[in-house]
mmCIF file with all atom_site columns, C-alpha atoms in Angstrom:
data_model
loop_
_atom_site.group_PDB
_atom_site.id
_atom_site.type_symbol
_atom_site.label_atom_id
_atom_site.label_alt_id
_atom_site.label_comp_id
_atom_site.label_asym_id
_atom_site.label_entity_id
_atom_site.label_seq_id
_atom_site.pdbx_PDB_ins_code
_atom_site.Cartn_x
_atom_site.Cartn_y
_atom_site.Cartn_z
_atom_site.occupancy
_atom_site.B_iso_or_equiv
_atom_site.pdbx_formal_charge
_atom_site.auth_seq_id
_atom_site.auth_comp_id
_atom_site.auth_asym_id
_atom_site.auth_atom_id
_atom_site.pdbx_PDB_model_num
ATOM 1   C CA . MET A 1 1   ? 136.433 -4.560  -102.522 1.00 61.00 ? 54  MET A CA 1
ATOM 2   C CA . GLY A 1 2   ? 136.128 -7.091  -99.525  1.00 91.00 ? 55  GLY A CA 1
ATOM 3   C CA . ILE A 1 3   ? 133.928 -10.211 -98.742  1.00 98.00 ? 56  ILE A CA 1
ATOM 4   C CA . ARG A 1 4   ? 133.339 -11.558 -95.074  1.00 98.00 ? 57  ARG A CA 1
ATOM 5   C CA . ILE A 1 5   ? 132.691 -15.146 -94.608  1.00 98.00 ? 58  ILE A CA 1
ATOM 6   C CA . LEU A 1 6   ? 131.817 -16.603 -91.943  1.00 98.00 ? 59  LEU A CA 1
ATOM 7   C CA . HIS A 1 7   ? 131.868 -20.610 -91.596  1.00 98.00 ? 60  HIS A CA 1
ATOM 8   C CA . LEU A 1 8   ? 129.669 -22.025 -88.671  1.00 98.00 ? 61  LEU A CA 1
ATOM 9   C CA . PHE A 1 9   ? 131.372 -24.649 -87.151  1.00 97.00 ? 62  PHE A CA 1
ATOM 10  C CA . SER A 1 10  ? 133.671 -25.666 -89.170  1.00 94.00 ? 63  SER A CA 1
ATOM 11  C CA . ASP A 1 11  ? 135.199 -28.116 -86.552  1.00 93.00 ? 64  ASP A CA 1
ATOM 12  C CA . LEU A 1 12  ? 131.529 -29.757 -85.405  1.00 93.00 ? 65  LEU A CA 1
ATOM 13  C CA . MET A 1 13  ? 129.623 -29.508 -88.926  1.00 95.00 ? 66  MET A CA 1
ATOM 14  C CA . ASN A 1 14  ? 132.429 -30.939 -91.639  1.00 91.00 ? 67  ASN A CA 1
ATOM 15  C CA . MET A 1 15  ? 131.949 -34.041 -92.778  1.00 88.00 ? 68  MET A CA 1
ATOM 16  C CA . TYR A 1 16  ? 132.500 -35.375 -96.061  1.00 86.00 ? 69  TYR A CA 1
ATOM 17  C CA . GLY A 1 17  ? 134.606 -32.792 -96.681  1.00 88.00 ? 70  GLY A CA 1
ATOM 18  C CA . ASP A 1 18  ? 132.212 -29.652 -96.486  1.00 92.00 ? 71  ASP A CA 1
ATOM 19  C CA . TYR A 1 19  ? 134.939 -27.867 -95.711  1.00 93.00 ? 72  TYR A CA 1
ATOM 20  C CA . GLY A 1 20  ? 135.833 -27.371 -99.796  1.00 95.00 ? 73  GLY A CA 1
ATOM 21  C CA . ASN A 1 21  ? 132.628 -25.390 -100.392 1.00 97.00 ? 74  ASN A CA 1
ATOM 22  C CA . VAL A 1 22  ? 134.109 -22.924 -98.259  1.00 98.00 ? 75  VAL A CA 1
ATOM 23  C CA . THR A 1 23  ? 137.578 -23.243 -99.466  1.00 97.00 ? 76  THR A CA 1
ATOM 24  C CA . MET A 1 24  ? 136.817 -23.104 -103.314 1.00 97.00 ? 77  MET A CA 1
ATOM 25  C CA . LEU A 1 25  ? 134.834 -20.174 -102.543 1.00 98.00 ? 78  LEU A CA 1
ATOM 26  C CA . VAL A 1 26  ? 137.269 -18.212 -101.364 1.00 98.00 ? 79  VAL A CA 1
ATOM 27  C CA . ARG A 1 27  ? 139.979 -18.943 -104.132 1.00 97.00 ? 80  ARG A CA 1
ATOM 28  C CA . ARG A 1 28  ? 137.061 -18.395 -107.116 1.00 98.00 ? 81  ARG A CA 1
ATOM 29  C CA . LEU A 1 29  ? 136.593 -14.830 -105.281 1.00 98.00 ? 82  LEU A CA 1
ATOM 30  C CA . GLU A 1 30  ? 140.603 -14.419 -105.266 1.00 97.00 ? 83  GLU A CA 1
ATOM 31  C CA . GLU A 1 31  ? 141.056 -15.271 -108.659 1.00 97.00 ? 84  GLU A CA 1
ATOM 32  C CA . LEU A 1 32  ? 138.986 -11.830 -109.609 1.00 97.00 ? 85  LEU A CA 1
ATOM 33  C CA . GLY A 1 33  ? 141.417 -9.804  -107.055 1.00 96.00 ? 86  GLY A CA 1
ATOM 34  C CA . LEU A 1 34  ? 139.150 -9.643  -104.428 1.00 97.00 ? 87  LEU A CA 1
ATOM 35  C CA . GLU A 1 35  ? 139.781 -9.826  -100.720 1.00 98.00 ? 88  GLU A CA 1
ATOM 36  C CA . VAL A 1 36  ? 138.755 -12.316 -98.765  1.00 98.00 ? 89  VAL A CA 1
ATOM 37  C CA . SER A 1 37  ? 138.337 -12.650 -94.644  1.00 98.00 ? 90  SER A CA 1
ATOM 38  C CA . VAL A 1 38  ? 137.122 -16.060 -93.311  1.00 98.00 ? 91  VAL A CA 1
ATOM 39  C CA . ASP A 1 39  ? 135.453 -16.426 -89.742  1.00 97.00 ? 92  ASP A CA 1
ATOM 40  C CA . CYS A 1 40  ? 135.188 -19.922 -88.161  1.00 97.00 ? 93  CYS A CA 1
ATOM 41  C CA . ARG A 1 41  ? 133.146 -19.691 -85.236  1.00 97.00 ? 94  ARG A CA 1
ATOM 42  C CA . THR A 1 42  ? 132.276 -22.821 -83.127  1.00 96.00 ? 95  THR A CA 1
ATOM 43  C CA . TYR A 1 43  ? 130.849 -23.828 -79.833  1.00 92.00 ? 96  TYR A CA 1
ATOM 44  C CA . GLY A 1 44  ? 132.007 -21.387 -77.035  1.00 92.00 ? 97  GLY A CA 1
ATOM 45  C CA . ASP A 1 45  ? 132.579 -18.283 -79.542  1.00 95.00 ? 98  ASP A CA 1
ATOM 46  C CA . ARG A 1 46  ? 130.512 -15.347 -80.298  1.00 96.00 ? 99  ARG A CA 1
ATOM 47  C CA . LEU A 1 47  ? 129.064 -16.417 -83.774  1.00 97.00 ? 100 LEU A CA 1
ATOM 48  C CA . PHE A 1 48  ? 127.763 -13.163 -85.369  1.00 97.00 ? 101 PHE A CA 1
ATOM 49  C CA . ASP A 1 49  ? 130.283 -10.243 -85.679  1.00 93.00 ? 102 ASP A CA 1
ATOM 50  C CA . GLY A 1 50  ? 128.992 -7.541  -87.660  1.00 91.00 ? 103 GLY A CA 1
ATOM 51  C CA . LYS A 1 51  ? 128.129 -8.044  -91.093  1.00 95.00 ? 104 LYS A CA 1
ATOM 52  C CA . TYR A 1 52  ? 128.936 -11.012 -93.328  1.00 98.00 ? 105 TYR A CA 1
ATOM 53  C CA . ASP A 1 53  ? 128.060 -11.614 -97.280  1.00 98.00 ? 106 ASP A CA 1
ATOM 54  C CA . PHE A 1 54  ? 128.476 -15.038 -96.977  1.00 98.00 ? 107 PHE A CA 1
ATOM 55  C CA . ILE A 1 55  ? 127.285 -17.273 -94.428  1.00 98.00 ? 108 ILE A CA 1
ATOM 56  C CA . TYR A 1 56  ? 127.953 -21.624 -94.411  1.00 98.00 ? 109 TYR A CA 1
ATOM 57  C CA . CYS A 1 57  ? 127.128 -24.331 -92.386  1.00 98.00 ? 110 CYS A CA 1
ATOM 58  C CA . GLY A 1 58  ? 127.905 -28.234 -93.172  1.00 97.00 ? 111 GLY A CA 1
ATOM 59  C CA . ALA A 1 59  ? 126.778 -31.794 -91.963  1.00 96.00 ? 112 ALA A CA 1
ATOM 60  C CA . GLY A 1 60  ? 127.365 -33.475 -88.855  1.00 94.00 ? 113 GLY A CA 1
ATOM 61  C CA . THR A 1 61  ? 126.415 -36.480 -87.134  1.00 93.00 ? 114 THR A CA 1
ATOM 62  C CA . GLU A 1 62  ? 123.144 -35.981 -85.338  1.00 93.00 ? 115 GLU A CA 1
ATOM 63  C CA . LEU A 1 63  ? 124.849 -35.730 -81.761  1.00 93.00 ? 116 LEU A CA 1
ATOM 64  C CA . ARG A 1 64  ? 126.860 -32.777 -83.431  1.00 95.00 ? 117 ARG A CA 1
ATOM 65  C CA . ARG A 1 65  ? 123.908 -31.012 -84.940  1.00 96.00 ? 118 ARG A CA 1
ATOM 66  C CA . ASP A 1 66  ? 122.196 -30.910 -81.966  1.00 95.00 ? 119 ASP A CA 1
ATOM 67  C CA . LYS A 1 67  ? 125.196 -29.332 -80.189  1.00 96.00 ? 120 LYS A CA 1
ATOM 68  C CA . ALA A 1 68  ? 124.884 -26.853 -82.566  1.00 97.00 ? 121 ALA A CA 1
ATOM 69  C CA . LEU A 1 69  ? 121.505 -26.208 -82.312  1.00 97.00 ? 122 LEU A CA 1
ATOM 70  C CA . GLY A 1 70  ? 121.944 -25.251 -78.892  1.00 96.00 ? 123 GLY A CA 1
ATOM 71  C CA . CYS A 1 71  ? 124.583 -22.572 -79.780  1.00 96.00 ? 124 CYS A CA 1
ATOM 72  C CA . LEU A 1 72  ? 123.214 -21.232 -82.008  1.00 97.00 ? 125 LEU A CA 1
ATOM 73  C CA . LYS A 1 73  ? 119.629 -20.677 -80.011  1.00 97.00 ? 126 LYS A CA 1
ATOM 74  C CA . ALA A 1 74  ? 121.909 -17.543 -78.247  1.00 96.00 ? 127 ALA A CA 1
ATOM 75  C CA . GLU A 1 75  ? 121.700 -15.925 -81.575  1.00 97.00 ? 128 GLU A CA 1
ATOM 76  C CA . LYS A 1 76  ? 119.181 -16.858 -83.884  1.00 97.00 ? 129 LYS A CA 1
ATOM 77  C CA . GLU A 1 77  ? 118.287 -12.757 -83.928  1.00 98.00 ? 130 GLU A CA 1
ATOM 78  C CA . ALA A 1 78  ? 121.563 -12.016 -85.588  1.00 98.00 ? 131 ALA A CA 1
ATOM 79  C CA . LEU A 1 79  ? 120.706 -15.269 -87.805  1.00 98.00 ? 132 LEU A CA 1
ATOM 80  C CA . ARG A 1 80  ? 117.154 -14.324 -88.792  1.00 98.00 ? 133 ARG A CA 1
ATOM 81  C CA . ASP A 1 81  ? 118.501 -10.431 -89.749  1.00 98.00 ? 134 ASP A CA 1
ATOM 82  C CA . ALA A 1 82  ? 121.091 -11.417 -91.938  1.00 98.00 ? 135 ALA A CA 1
ATOM 83  C CA . ILE A 1 83  ? 118.596 -13.822 -94.213  1.00 98.00 ? 136 ILE A CA 1
ATOM 84  C CA . GLU A 1 84  ? 115.955 -11.351 -93.881  1.00 98.00 ? 137 GLU A CA 1
ATOM 85  C CA . ALA A 1 85  ? 118.652 -9.057  -94.870  1.00 97.00 ? 138 ALA A CA 1
ATOM 86  C CA . GLY A 1 86  ? 119.540 -11.145 -98.020  1.00 98.00 ? 139 GLY A CA 1
ATOM 87  C CA . THR A 1 87  ? 123.226 -12.153 -96.995  1.00 98.00 ? 140 THR A CA 1
ATOM 88  C CA . TYR A 1 88  ? 123.715 -15.212 -98.898  1.00 98.00 ? 141 TYR A CA 1
ATOM 89  C CA . VAL A 1 89  ? 123.417 -18.439 -96.927  1.00 98.00 ? 142 VAL A CA 1
ATOM 90  C CA . LEU A 1 90  ? 124.113 -21.909 -97.724  1.00 98.00 ? 143 LEU A CA 1
ATOM 91  C CA . PHE A 1 91  ? 123.408 -24.878 -94.847  1.00 98.00 ? 144 PHE A CA 1
ATOM 92  C CA . THR A 1 92  ? 123.789 -28.187 -96.626  1.00 98.00 ? 145 THR A CA 1
ATOM 93  C CA . GLY A 1 93  ? 123.660 -31.801 -94.804  1.00 97.00 ? 146 GLY A CA 1
ATOM 94  C CA . ASN A 1 94  ? 121.544 -31.845 -91.789  1.00 96.00 ? 147 ASN A CA 1
ATOM 95  C CA . SER A 1 95  ? 122.535 -27.965 -90.874  1.00 97.00 ? 148 SER A CA 1
ATOM 96  C CA . TRP A 1 96  ? 119.541 -26.662 -92.099  1.00 98.00 ? 149 TRP A CA 1
ATOM 97  C CA . GLU A 1 97  ? 117.150 -28.852 -90.314  1.00 98.00 ? 150 GLU A CA 1
ATOM 98  C CA . MET A 1 98  ? 118.284 -26.475 -87.556  1.00 98.00 ? 151 MET A CA 1
ATOM 99  C CA . LEU A 1 99  ? 116.334 -23.551 -88.784  1.00 98.00 ? 152 LEU A CA 1
ATOM 100 C CA . GLY A 1 100 ? 113.044 -25.364 -88.600  1.00 98.00 ? 153 GLY A CA 1
ATOM 101 C CA . LYS A 1 101 ? 110.485 -25.265 -85.946  1.00 98.00 ? 154 LYS A CA 1
ATOM 102 C CA . SER A 1 102 ? 111.586 -28.789 -84.110  1.00 98.00 ? 155 SER A CA 1
ATOM 103 C CA . ILE A 1 103 ? 113.753 -32.169 -84.428  1.00 97.00 ? 156 ILE A CA 1
ATOM 104 C CA . HIS A 1 104 ? 111.844 -35.244 -83.507  1.00 95.00 ? 157 HIS A CA 1
ATOM 105 C CA . ASN A 1 105 ? 114.755 -37.320 -82.451  1.00 90.00 ? 158 ASN A CA 1
ATOM 106 C CA . VAL A 1 106 ? 114.565 -41.216 -82.845  1.00 86.00 ? 159 VAL A CA 1
ATOM 107 C CA . ASP A 1 107 ? 114.578 -41.735 -79.388  1.00 85.00 ? 160 ASP A CA 1
ATOM 108 C CA . GLY A 1 108 ? 110.988 -39.666 -79.016  1.00 86.00 ? 161 GLY A CA 1
ATOM 109 C CA . LYS A 1 109 ? 112.556 -36.236 -77.544  1.00 88.00 ? 162 LYS A CA 1
ATOM 110 C CA . ASP A 1 110 ? 111.884 -33.316 -79.457  1.00 93.00 ? 163 ASP A CA 1
ATOM 111 C CA . LEU A 1 111 ? 114.081 -30.173 -79.733  1.00 95.00 ? 164 LEU A CA 1
ATOM 112 C CA . GLU A 1 112 ? 113.064 -26.947 -80.116  1.00 98.00 ? 165 GLU A CA 1
ATOM 113 C CA . GLY A 1 113 ? 114.528 -25.526 -83.506  1.00 98.00 ? 166 GLY A CA 1
ATOM 114 C CA . LEU A 1 114 ? 115.214 -21.540 -84.208  1.00 98.00 ? 167 LEU A CA 1
ATOM 115 C CA . GLY A 1 115 ? 111.880 -21.578 -85.670  1.00 98.00 ? 168 GLY A CA 1
ATOM 116 C CA . ILE A 1 116 ? 113.269 -19.419 -88.277  1.00 98.00 ? 169 ILE A CA 1
ATOM 117 C CA . PHE A 1 117 ? 111.633 -21.336 -90.882  1.00 98.00 ? 170 PHE A CA 1
ATOM 118 C CA . ASP A 1 118 ? 108.090 -23.372 -90.214  1.00 98.00 ? 171 ASP A CA 1
ATOM 119 C CA . TYR A 1 119 ? 109.362 -27.171 -91.617  1.00 98.00 ? 172 TYR A CA 1
ATOM 120 C CA . VAL A 1 120 ? 109.631 -29.748 -89.297  1.00 98.00 ? 173 VAL A CA 1
ATOM 121 C CA . THR A 1 121 ? 112.457 -32.750 -89.411  1.00 98.00 ? 174 THR A CA 1
ATOM 122 C CA . SER A 1 122 ? 111.152 -36.242 -87.615  1.00 97.00 ? 175 SER A CA 1
ATOM 123 C CA . GLU A 1 123 ? 114.179 -39.024 -87.513  1.00 95.00 ? 176 GLU A CA 1
ATOM 124 C CA . THR A 1 124 ? 114.008 -42.852 -88.059  1.00 90.00 ? 177 THR A CA 1
ATOM 125 C CA . ASP A 1 125 ? 116.573 -45.456 -87.138  1.00 88.00 ? 178 ASP A CA 1
ATOM 126 C CA . THR A 1 126 ? 116.414 -46.083 -90.913  1.00 90.00 ? 179 THR A CA 1
ATOM 127 C CA . ARG A 1 127 ? 119.520 -43.967 -92.457  1.00 92.00 ? 180 ARG A CA 1
ATOM 128 C CA . VAL A 1 128 ? 119.294 -43.365 -96.138  1.00 94.00 ? 181 VAL A CA 1
ATOM 129 C CA . THR A 1 129 ? 122.664 -42.730 -98.148  1.00 96.00 ? 182 THR A CA 1
ATOM 130 C CA . HIS A 1 130 ? 122.018 -42.106 -102.002 1.00 96.00 ? 183 HIS A CA 1
ATOM 131 C CA . ASP A 1 131 ? 123.212 -40.484 -104.705 1.00 97.00 ? 184 ASP A CA 1
ATOM 132 C CA . ILE A 1 132 ? 120.915 -37.458 -106.281 1.00 97.00 ? 185 ILE A CA 1
ATOM 133 C CA . VAL A 1 133 ? 120.147 -35.570 -109.234 1.00 98.00 ? 186 VAL A CA 1
ATOM 134 C CA . ALA A 1 134 ? 117.852 -32.606 -108.784 1.00 98.00 ? 187 ALA A CA 1
ATOM 135 C CA . GLU A 1 135 ? 116.548 -29.779 -110.485 1.00 98.00 ? 188 GLU A CA 1
ATOM 136 C CA . THR A 1 136 ? 116.351 -25.892 -109.379 1.00 98.00 ? 189 THR A CA 1
ATOM 137 C CA . ASP A 1 137 ? 114.783 -22.765 -110.979 1.00 97.00 ? 190 ASP A CA 1
ATOM 138 C CA . LEU A 1 138 ? 117.803 -20.498 -110.024 1.00 97.00 ? 191 LEU A CA 1
ATOM 139 C CA . LEU A 1 139 ? 120.208 -22.638 -112.472 1.00 98.00 ? 192 LEU A CA 1
ATOM 140 C CA . ASP A 1 140 ? 120.008 -24.063 -116.239 1.00 97.00 ? 193 ASP A CA 1
ATOM 141 C CA . ARG A 1 141 ? 121.827 -27.572 -115.983 1.00 98.00 ? 194 ARG A CA 1
ATOM 142 C CA . PRO A 1 142 ? 120.748 -30.425 -112.721 1.00 98.00 ? 195 PRO A CA 1
ATOM 143 C CA . VAL A 1 143 ? 122.399 -30.159 -109.369 1.00 98.00 ? 196 VAL A CA 1
ATOM 144 C CA . VAL A 1 144 ? 124.701 -33.633 -108.573 1.00 98.00 ? 197 VAL A CA 1
ATOM 145 C CA . GLY A 1 145 ? 125.391 -34.495 -105.078 1.00 96.00 ? 198 GLY A CA 1
ATOM 146 C CA . PHE A 1 146 ? 124.936 -37.417 -102.078 1.00 96.00 ? 199 PHE A CA 1
ATOM 147 C CA . ILE A 1 147 ? 122.649 -37.566 -99.612  1.00 96.00 ? 200 ILE A CA 1
ATOM 148 C CA . ASN A 1 148 ? 123.361 -39.592 -96.108  1.00 95.00 ? 201 ASN A CA 1
ATOM 149 C CA . LYS A 1 149 ? 120.244 -38.652 -93.630  1.00 95.00 ? 202 LYS A CA 1
ATOM 150 C CA . CYS A 1 150 ? 117.678 -40.360 -91.048  1.00 93.00 ? 203 CYS A CA 1
ATOM 151 C CA . GLY A 1 151 ? 115.440 -37.401 -91.217  1.00 89.00 ? 204 GLY A CA 1
ATOM 152 C CA . SER A 1 152 ? 112.059 -36.613 -93.069  1.00 96.00 ? 205 SER A CA 1
ATOM 153 C CA . VAL A 1 153 ? 112.000 -33.059 -93.660  1.00 98.00 ? 206 VAL A CA 1
ATOM 154 C CA . THR A 1 154 ? 107.831 -31.629 -93.923  1.00 97.00 ? 207 THR A CA 1
ATOM 155 C CA . ASN A 1 155 ? 106.103 -28.207 -94.045  1.00 97.00 ? 208 ASN A CA 1
ATOM 156 C CA . VAL A 1 156 ? 108.464 -27.223 -96.990  1.00 98.00 ? 209 VAL A CA 1
ATOM 157 C CA . ASP A 1 157 ? 106.585 -24.763 -98.399  1.00 96.00 ? 210 ASP A CA 1
ATOM 158 C CA . SER A 1 158 ? 109.153 -23.260 -100.662 1.00 98.00 ? 211 SER A CA 1
ATOM 159 C CA . PRO A 1 159 ? 111.979 -26.130 -101.876 1.00 98.00 ? 212 PRO A CA 1
ATOM 160 C CA . LEU A 1 160 ? 115.028 -25.272 -103.638 1.00 98.00 ? 213 LEU A CA 1
ATOM 161 C CA . PHE A 1 161 ? 114.926 -28.275 -105.991 1.00 98.00 ? 214 PHE A CA 1
ATOM 162 C CA . THR A 1 162 ? 111.831 -28.469 -107.397 1.00 97.00 ? 215 THR A CA 1
ATOM 163 C CA . LYS A 1 163 ? 112.491 -31.772 -109.330 1.00 98.00 ? 216 LYS A CA 1
ATOM 164 C CA . VAL A 1 164 ? 114.641 -34.550 -108.048 1.00 98.00 ? 217 VAL A CA 1
ATOM 165 C CA . THR A 1 165 ? 115.556 -37.065 -110.801 1.00 97.00 ? 218 THR A CA 1
ATOM 166 C CA . LEU A 1 166 ? 117.537 -39.461 -108.880 1.00 97.00 ? 219 LEU A CA 1
ATOM 167 C CA . GLY A 1 167 ? 117.404 -40.188 -105.166 1.00 96.00 ? 220 GLY A CA 1
ATOM 168 C CA . PRO A 1 168 ? 115.169 -39.351 -102.529 1.00 96.00 ? 221 PRO A CA 1
ATOM 169 C CA . GLY A 1 169 ? 113.422 -36.026 -101.542 1.00 97.00 ? 222 GLY A CA 1
ATOM 170 C CA . ASN A 1 170 ? 112.846 -33.814 -98.114  1.00 97.00 ? 223 ASN A CA 1
ATOM 171 C CA . SER A 1 171 ? 110.247 -36.754 -97.634  1.00 95.00 ? 224 SER A CA 1
ATOM 172 C CA . GLU A 1 172 ? 108.940 -39.519 -98.952  1.00 89.00 ? 225 GLU A CA 1
ATOM 173 C CA . GLY A 1 173 ? 106.792 -39.011 -102.112 1.00 88.00 ? 226 GLY A CA 1
ATOM 174 C CA . SER A 1 174 ? 108.046 -35.544 -101.615 1.00 92.00 ? 227 SER A CA 1
ATOM 175 C CA . GLY A 1 175 ? 110.059 -35.226 -105.250 1.00 95.00 ? 228 GLY A CA 1
ATOM 176 C CA . ALA A 1 176 ? 111.550 -32.033 -103.957 1.00 98.00 ? 229 ALA A CA 1
ATOM 177 C CA . GLU A 1 177 ? 114.118 -31.495 -101.953 1.00 98.00 ? 230 GLU A CA 1
ATOM 178 C CA . GLY A 1 178 ? 115.905 -28.590 -99.458  1.00 98.00 ? 231 GLY A CA 1
ATOM 179 C CA . TYR A 1 179 ? 114.535 -25.020 -98.879  1.00 98.00 ? 232 TYR A CA 1
ATOM 180 C CA . HIS A 1 180 ? 114.882 -21.861 -100.512 1.00 98.00 ? 233 HIS A CA 1
ATOM 181 C CA . TYR A 1 181 ? 114.019 -18.277 -99.293  1.00 98.00 ? 234 TYR A CA 1
ATOM 182 C CA . ARG A 1 182 ? 115.501 -14.799 -100.580 1.00 98.00 ? 235 ARG A CA 1
ATOM 183 C CA . ASN A 1 183 ? 119.206 -16.063 -100.362 1.00 98.00 ? 236 ASN A CA 1
ATOM 184 C CA . PHE A 1 184 ? 119.027 -18.578 -98.051  1.00 98.00 ? 237 PHE A CA 1
ATOM 185 C CA . PHE A 1 185 ? 119.539 -22.417 -99.671  1.00 98.00 ? 238 PHE A CA 1
ATOM 186 C CA . GLY A 1 186 ? 119.166 -25.437 -97.326  1.00 98.00 ? 239 GLY A CA 1
ATOM 187 C CA . THR A 1 187 ? 119.525 -28.800 -98.740  1.00 98.00 ? 240 THR A CA 1
ATOM 188 C CA . GLU A 1 188 ? 120.566 -32.389 -97.357  1.00 97.00 ? 241 GLU A CA 1
ATOM 189 C CA . MET A 1 189 ? 123.241 -32.465 -100.253 1.00 97.00 ? 242 MET A CA 1
ATOM 190 C CA . ILE A 1 190 ? 126.813 -32.926 -98.999  1.00 95.00 ? 243 ILE A CA 1
ATOM 191 C CA . GLY A 1 191 ? 130.281 -33.966 -100.744 1.00 88.00 ? 244 GLY A CA 1
ATOM 192 C CA . PRO A 1 192 ? 131.076 -30.813 -100.908 1.00 94.00 ? 245 PRO A CA 1
ATOM 193 C CA . LEU A 1 193 ? 127.880 -29.297 -103.244 1.00 97.00 ? 246 LEU A CA 1
ATOM 194 C CA . LEU A 1 194 ? 129.836 -26.350 -104.750 1.00 98.00 ? 247 LEU A CA 1
ATOM 195 C CA . VAL A 1 195 ? 132.836 -28.351 -105.567 1.00 97.00 ? 248 VAL A CA 1
ATOM 196 C CA . LYS A 1 196 ? 130.793 -30.963 -107.663 1.00 97.00 ? 249 LYS A CA 1
ATOM 197 C CA . ASN A 1 197 ? 128.366 -28.429 -109.559 1.00 98.00 ? 250 ASN A CA 1
ATOM 198 C CA . PRO A 1 198 ? 130.645 -25.960 -110.601 1.00 98.00 ? 251 PRO A CA 1
ATOM 199 C CA . HIS A 1 199 ? 127.780 -23.586 -112.089 1.00 98.00 ? 252 HIS A CA 1
ATOM 200 C CA . MET A 1 200 ? 126.277 -23.672 -108.690 1.00 98.00 ? 253 MET A CA 1
ATOM 201 C CA . MET A 1 201 ? 129.371 -21.940 -107.216 1.00 98.00 ? 254 MET A CA 1
ATOM 202 C CA . ASP A 1 202 ? 129.550 -19.727 -110.187 1.00 98.00 ? 255 ASP A CA 1
ATOM 203 C CA . MET A 1 203 ? 126.180 -18.380 -109.344 1.00 98.00 ? 256 MET A CA 1
ATOM 204 C CA . LEU A 1 204 ? 127.449 -17.522 -105.822 1.00 98.00 ? 257 LEU A CA 1
ATOM 205 C CA . VAL A 1 205 ? 130.385 -16.038 -106.894 1.00 98.00 ? 258 VAL A CA 1
ATOM 206 C CA . ARG A 1 206 ? 128.657 -14.135 -109.693 1.00 98.00 ? 259 ARG A CA 1
ATOM 207 C CA . ALA A 1 207 ? 126.484 -12.942 -106.847 1.00 98.00 ? 260 ALA A CA 1
ATOM 208 C CA . LEU A 1 208 ? 129.459 -11.651 -104.339 1.00 98.00 ? 261 LEU A CA 1
ATOM 209 C CA . ALA A 1 209 ? 131.321 -10.865 -106.799 1.00 97.00 ? 262 ALA A CA 1
ATOM 210 C CA . GLY A 1 210 ? 129.328 -7.821  -108.097 1.00 96.00 ? 263 GLY A CA 1
ATOM 211 C CA . ASP A 1 211 ? 130.846 -5.342  -110.752 1.00 96.00 ? 264 ASP A CA 1
ATOM 212 C CA . SER A 1 212 ? 134.257 -7.255  -110.439 1.00 96.00 ? 265 SER A CA 1
ATOM 213 C CA . TYR A 1 213 ? 132.799 -10.442 -111.629 1.00 97.00 ? 266 TYR A CA 1
ATOM 214 C CA . ARG A 1 214 ? 134.140 -12.166 -114.909 1.00 96.00 ? 267 ARG A CA 1
ATOM 215 C CA . GLU A 1 215 ? 134.210 -14.927 -116.842 1.00 93.00 ? 268 GLU A CA 1
ATOM 216 C CA . THR A 1 216 ? 137.168 -17.631 -115.899 1.00 93.00 ? 269 THR A CA 1
ATOM 217 C CA . ARG A 1 217 ? 137.744 -20.884 -117.080 1.00 94.00 ? 270 ARG A CA 1
ATOM 218 C CA . HIS A 1 218 ? 137.475 -23.999 -115.071 1.00 96.00 ? 271 HIS A CA 1
ATOM 219 C CA . ASP A 1 219 ? 137.430 -26.699 -117.298 1.00 97.00 ? 272 ASP A CA 1
ATOM 220 C CA . SER A 1 220 ? 138.647 -29.578 -114.805 1.00 96.00 ? 273 SER A CA 1
ATOM 221 C CA . ALA A 1 221 ? 135.511 -28.842 -112.534 1.00 97.00 ? 274 ALA A CA 1
ATOM 222 C CA . VAL A 1 222 ? 133.406 -28.444 -115.270 1.00 97.00 ? 275 VAL A CA 1
ATOM 223 C CA . LYS A 1 223 ? 134.546 -32.121 -116.700 1.00 98.00 ? 276 LYS A CA 1
ATOM 224 C CA . ALA A 1 224 ? 134.060 -33.889 -113.404 1.00 97.00 ? 277 ALA A CA 1
ATOM 225 C CA . TYR A 1 225 ? 130.408 -32.203 -113.307 1.00 98.00 ? 278 TYR A CA 1
ATOM 226 C CA . GLU A 1 226 ? 129.788 -33.450 -116.365 1.00 98.00 ? 279 GLU A CA 1
ATOM 227 C CA . VAL A 1 227 ? 131.320 -37.108 -115.981 1.00 98.00 ? 280 VAL A CA 1
ATOM 228 C CA . THR A 1 228 ? 128.824 -37.484 -112.682 1.00 97.00 ? 281 THR A CA 1
ATOM 229 C CA . LEU A 1 229 ? 125.884 -35.916 -114.214 1.00 98.00 ? 282 LEU A CA 1
ATOM 230 C CA . ARG A 1 230 ? 126.230 -38.418 -117.473 1.00 97.00 ? 283 ARG A CA 1
ATOM 231 C CA . ALA A 1 231 ? 126.840 -41.823 -114.760 1.00 97.00 ? 284 ALA A CA 1
ATOM 232 C CA . LEU A 1 232 ? 123.889 -40.647 -112.483 1.00 96.00 ? 285 LEU A CA 1
ATOM 233 C CA . SER A 1 233 ? 121.648 -39.716 -115.599 1.00 94.00 ? 286 SER A CA 1
ATOM 234 C CA . GLU A 1 234 ? 122.062 -43.371 -116.537 1.00 92.00 ? 287 GLU A CA 1
ATOM 235 C CA . ARG A 1 235 ? 120.632 -44.720 -113.268 1.00 89.00 ? 288 ARG A CA 1
ATOM 236 C CA . GLN A 1 236 ? 117.532 -42.302 -113.706 1.00 77.00 ? 289 GLN A CA 1
#
């Protein structure tokens, strides 16, 4: 059984070591004896080439996000089709903002988004950096991460994290974070997310591996998560 992974804009959208999400996912799948191929596609490339099992895009500066958005527009239907087909897709940091209707830049200009989802992003001149702890119905334990953003996302009808117990949500007072639709997961969390949260990593590995999945021990990752969660919970 082979797994195809598409890593979008691995050079442009790679702040805070977000490439680690793909690196560790590949390692976990290979531990199960699976063959894994990773296509890294960026500005100037044909982005989508056939069917993928997992698609990932990380965080970048606002300028790099806008450059990536311009590139994605030419192939947005391929991304939309993949999401509708149930492909597992994870966009972290500000990359998930690209899939909404629009991005209102701090300079007053409106950028048309991909329009795959209905949410909108409005940037401010104030950057928010904060640790975050959040809960989702998809997992039995909270998720920990870090946020560095200057955008407020509104009109989110299906948040990925329904309860934020520490840190900012999608917008002021929202109490929820990210976006979830079918197997699409969008979140501002960076750090990298899957490395910090081995239970979330395991959810994806289980889904992608199918019948090849088996329990494997990753004690150091679990211990690091528990230490982080304990420290952040004391600040709630």
